[in-house]
């Protein structure tokens, strides 16, 4: 890091630790002083590649390799235009092809190959997809959303934990104080020898400690809606893929009871079964209960399994 | 002898068995029956390895369809060799008893450095060099080039192996590393590739932890191992740290510089290839457009162990368009690299979570999360396409790309800490980016998911319940076994005060206290007078040891100690330490013995055994807490608290006590061995510390030995040592702590045995 320096005035980081290196769009470095000197009028040409530059475009160099600075700059610009998300594509394959295309553009611009053509392509794309670009401006990619969500969770978790610890401490302190006060009161009023009281107190204090430990409980913050969908999740606008399958055919359930056939619910009273069960009281019938129901169930219970299966 | 363990016939190659071994096998069998995972603690020196091996081998023979393979993971090469020797003994016993040659194949696997037999390559000193050189001789495209250019050097061992070796399986038998090398020399095959190929159909594989836990290596070596395997992690008390280390990445300025060189080389190579052989790049491009389908199919069909660096969702998608072509990818790497460089230029410590990092990287250099996630995979593909021979040179850029993938994949369990300088040297700029894993379960998860039984075992796993929590799995058995002893051969003593009643402690406030240091010195001096042969003393850190020893020197204590015994010191230099160890053992063999001053968590405390007279007493000066001010540790503690509800103090104490137990456990390596364990810190007497020691040590701590003075300690030690020094024959143990088959089958013994296992 120390051998980095300004190519013009040859000052290095080693000799001047407060040296500030700046980078412009062409990816060539200059130190702050040189920038001030060369670009007094607000614009000028790069010392190394003669690209016309503006002073306002100079940024502090973040990385050791100035081309990376340049690339990041370009990339940010390109990504502003090429901001389609994965849910704008029908398949992952298409999305990946698109990503590669973006990457190609950035690569070309950074390495100064085929710049004119690439710029044209970008402009064309921008014209064609103006509304998509507008729409996606505020949206994050799904991955970023997940990240944001995680960060939020983490913050919440930290905050909650801090509060819990604080509360816990206070509660403990109070409990201990109370315990101590109780001991003093007892010593004052009771006729039992002090040694026994003290021993009792000791036991109680130990119990209190264990109680406090047991009280630890963790409350998880909610990150899900009750439907199971994550909060803040974007729902895709793509139509749901249709699933082509054979339609479901209902087949009535066949229950093998291994017993004599159970009389129908309606026939119970006719066959006299209901004479042997408690008649339904008016308050029972309010909820839709009839004595036939209970009777029917009891008969089912009794009849099933009467003829054990052979073998 | 032949044992019947709940209906399973187990051949045990010794005439006698310890009751706890029987109990251990019982628990192990239940674990295997349940096809679940287990945590088992048994004291060192009670024959864990042979119990494990004989039971699992018997199980494999009885139910060959249920358990097809045993994967035994150990830590060091000597330990691996030891396991193989035990196995050999067992197999000899089998063939002697059954009279038939069994077709068991068991082998050890280690790195190329330990297995290479190529005369030039094997003479290289560092593992990395060997790997790189080997790769430059055996890579597929190098060998393809040889067809057109016969002068291209290749490894003849590998060629031979590739031509014939794969068709002929390795004959059944037990192979340690040397056996493999011999076999390789005889046949002219490369032992390393032979072993790697053979583990796929071997019955037992013995290798290091890293082959399963380190995602980069596991992907190469272990991903095709059968699902119905039993995995054993021996000496697993440190397994969480191994997991964490294998997932963490540290990036320094030097890494970035080397990475810059790598990227430049990549770019040049791409340029060159573009001019000469553009078709190759086009072919790769076509492959990437179609996505990583190949790998995905393999994983779906469940052939491979999953890899935490290669998350599942990557396999289902194609490589994003932003990094599809080689130039774009190099540009991408360059941007990422510059971003990292700019981050390393900080003036103060920064700690942030992975989402924060990802947001920042998007704002600064417009890198999305998705391409980052594919970075490691994309780089591998590029390296393959460019046919770069010496992969070792590209370790820096591989590291960076792994970092990129991890950081974008896991939003939890990791933290990023950027420190502009080290804590100890705040004036020297040495920026480091720690991408530290805080959740050991991430690395070990694939293992638990894939294999039907995973057994974690060690001499010191107490408290047992913390391991399932931090590794995030559900064991079916958790048991701690005690040592049944014919005589109490261990004597743990807690020294809390000096003769002048000054409380002994290594806590921060009394670190510099002369009274404490003097009393510590006194303790060592007195012990050196009463204990015969070797004494090992452990300190909490190198710095603390230096301080104390300097102070002892000034006070003339060292001189007094040297009248009794020679003193050796462990240093941070490995060569020096092994020299000191060697001389220490020599001194113990003849003369009045010696004292070894070493450090908990150091090399000596982890891997070296002090059998019999090499360690008659272990003194633990202070409680070996980790350096608690480290930011990585703080972040991890916070994470443990939030995710697993383990309190900071609990974890710190747990960690300190497992290291203390590890240290003092060095002295007792068997039932005929005996030794003093002196804990010189009054904090050990507290229930929360004591309760975290392994049960087999805890049971011997009596209430009377909780807060001793130096004098009392000396009295007790004298008594203990005199008792222990009496002749002790095997007959004395028989029936109590050593059983014959008849004794084992007796009713009351079986009743006793059921009490040994302490279920939690």
GROMACS .gro file of C-alpha atoms in nm, chain A residues 1 4 13 61-65 67-68 71-72 75-76 79 92-93 95-100 103-104 107 141 143-144 146-148 150-151 154 158 161 165 213 216 218 220, chain B residues 253 271 285 289-290 317-322 324-325 327-328 331 334-335 338-339 341-342 345 353 355-356 358-359 362-366 368-370 373 411 641-642 645 647:
model
   84
    1UNK     CA    1   0.000   0.000   0.000
    4UNK     CA    2   0.115   0.372  -0.418
   13UNK     CA    3   0.186   0.718   0.053
   61UNK     CA    4  -0.970   0.601  -0.497
   62UNK     CA    5  -1.110   0.321  -0.288
   63UNK     CA    6  -0.913   0.031  -0.423
   64UNK     CA    7  -0.550  -0.030  -0.489
   65UNK     CA    8  -0.612  -0.111  -0.850
   67UNK     CA    9  -0.913  -0.004  -1.294
   68UNK     CA   10  -1.138  -0.165  -1.037
   71UNK     CA   11  -1.507  -0.070  -1.346
   72UNK     CA   12  -1.725  -0.023  -1.042
   75UNK     CA   13  -2.092  -0.100  -1.357
   76UNK     CA   14  -2.308   0.116  -1.139
   79UNK     CA   15  -2.681  -0.148  -1.377
   92UNK     CA   16  -3.355  -1.896  -1.533
   93UNK     CA   17  -3.167  -1.963  -1.850
   95UNK     CA   18  -3.201  -1.447  -1.698
   96UNK     CA   19  -2.851  -1.586  -1.698
   97UNK     CA   20  -2.805  -1.500  -2.063
   98UNK     CA   21  -2.916  -1.150  -1.983
   99UNK     CA   22  -2.672  -1.126  -1.694
  100UNK     CA   23  -2.393  -1.235  -1.918
  103UNK     CA   24  -2.131  -0.840  -1.796
  104UNK     CA   25  -2.009  -0.819  -2.155
  107UNK     CA   26  -1.620  -0.563  -1.974
  141UNK     CA   27  -3.360  -0.809  -0.635
  143UNK     CA   28  -3.152  -1.173  -0.290
  144UNK     CA   29  -3.117  -0.820  -0.166
  146UNK     CA   30  -3.363  -1.145   0.174
  147UNK     CA   31  -3.053  -0.969   0.295
  148UNK     CA   32  -3.247  -0.667   0.412
  150UNK     CA   33  -3.199  -1.075   0.762
  151UNK     CA   34  -3.046  -0.749   0.869
  154UNK     CA   35  -3.071  -0.924   1.335
  158UNK     CA   36  -3.020  -0.758   1.920
  161UNK     CA   37  -3.200  -0.935   2.365
  165UNK     CA   38  -3.118  -0.876   2.964
  213UNK     CA   39  -3.227  -1.937   3.580
  216UNK     CA   40  -3.509  -1.779   3.077
  218UNK     CA   41  -3.675  -1.696   2.426
  220UNK     CA   42  -3.875  -1.538   1.850
  564UNK     CA   43  -0.253  -0.928   0.383
  582UNK     CA   44  -0.519  -1.520  -2.264
  596UNK     CA   45  -1.876  -2.255  -2.110
  600UNK     CA   46  -2.468  -2.316  -1.914
  601UNK     CA   47  -2.619  -2.653  -1.854
  628UNK     CA   48  -2.919  -2.416  -1.047
  629UNK     CA   49  -2.694  -2.316  -1.327
  630UNK     CA   50  -2.394  -2.094  -1.273
  631UNK     CA   51  -2.519  -1.734  -1.288
  632UNK     CA   52  -2.450  -1.545  -1.607
  633UNK     CA   53  -2.226  -1.294  -1.435
  635UNK     CA   54  -2.003  -1.778  -1.674
  636UNK     CA   55  -1.718  -1.683  -1.905
  638UNK     CA   56  -1.278  -1.340  -1.828
  639UNK     CA   57  -1.582  -1.227  -1.639
  642UNK     CA   58  -1.279  -0.978  -1.329
  645UNK     CA   59  -1.038  -0.914  -0.899
  646UNK     CA   60  -1.319  -0.700  -0.770
  649UNK     CA   61  -0.982  -0.543  -0.414
  650UNK     CA   62  -1.282  -0.518  -0.191
  652UNK     CA   63  -0.803  -0.539   0.046
  653UNK     CA   64  -0.994  -0.222   0.111
  656UNK     CA   65  -0.719  -0.129   0.556
  664UNK     CA   66  -2.251  -1.047   1.054
  666UNK     CA   67  -2.566  -1.023   0.592
  667UNK     CA   68  -2.399  -0.695   0.677
  669UNK     CA   69  -2.296  -0.902   0.184
  670UNK     CA   70  -2.483  -0.575   0.181
  673UNK     CA   71  -2.298  -0.506  -0.298
  674UNK     CA   72  -2.288  -0.136  -0.225
  675UNK     CA   73  -1.915  -0.107  -0.280
  676UNK     CA   74  -1.839  -0.331  -0.575
  677UNK     CA   75  -2.179  -0.450  -0.699
  679UNK     CA   76  -2.449  -1.007  -0.575
  680UNK     CA   77  -2.495  -1.289  -0.336
  681UNK     CA   78  -2.563  -1.552  -0.593
  684UNK     CA   79  -2.220  -1.858  -0.372
  722UNK     CA   80  -2.639  -1.619   0.719
  952UNK     CA   81  -2.597  -1.834   2.447
  953UNK     CA   82  -2.843  -1.724   2.184
  956UNK     CA   83  -2.898  -2.147   2.570
  958UNK     CA   84  -2.431  -1.959   2.934
   0.00000   0.00000   0.00000
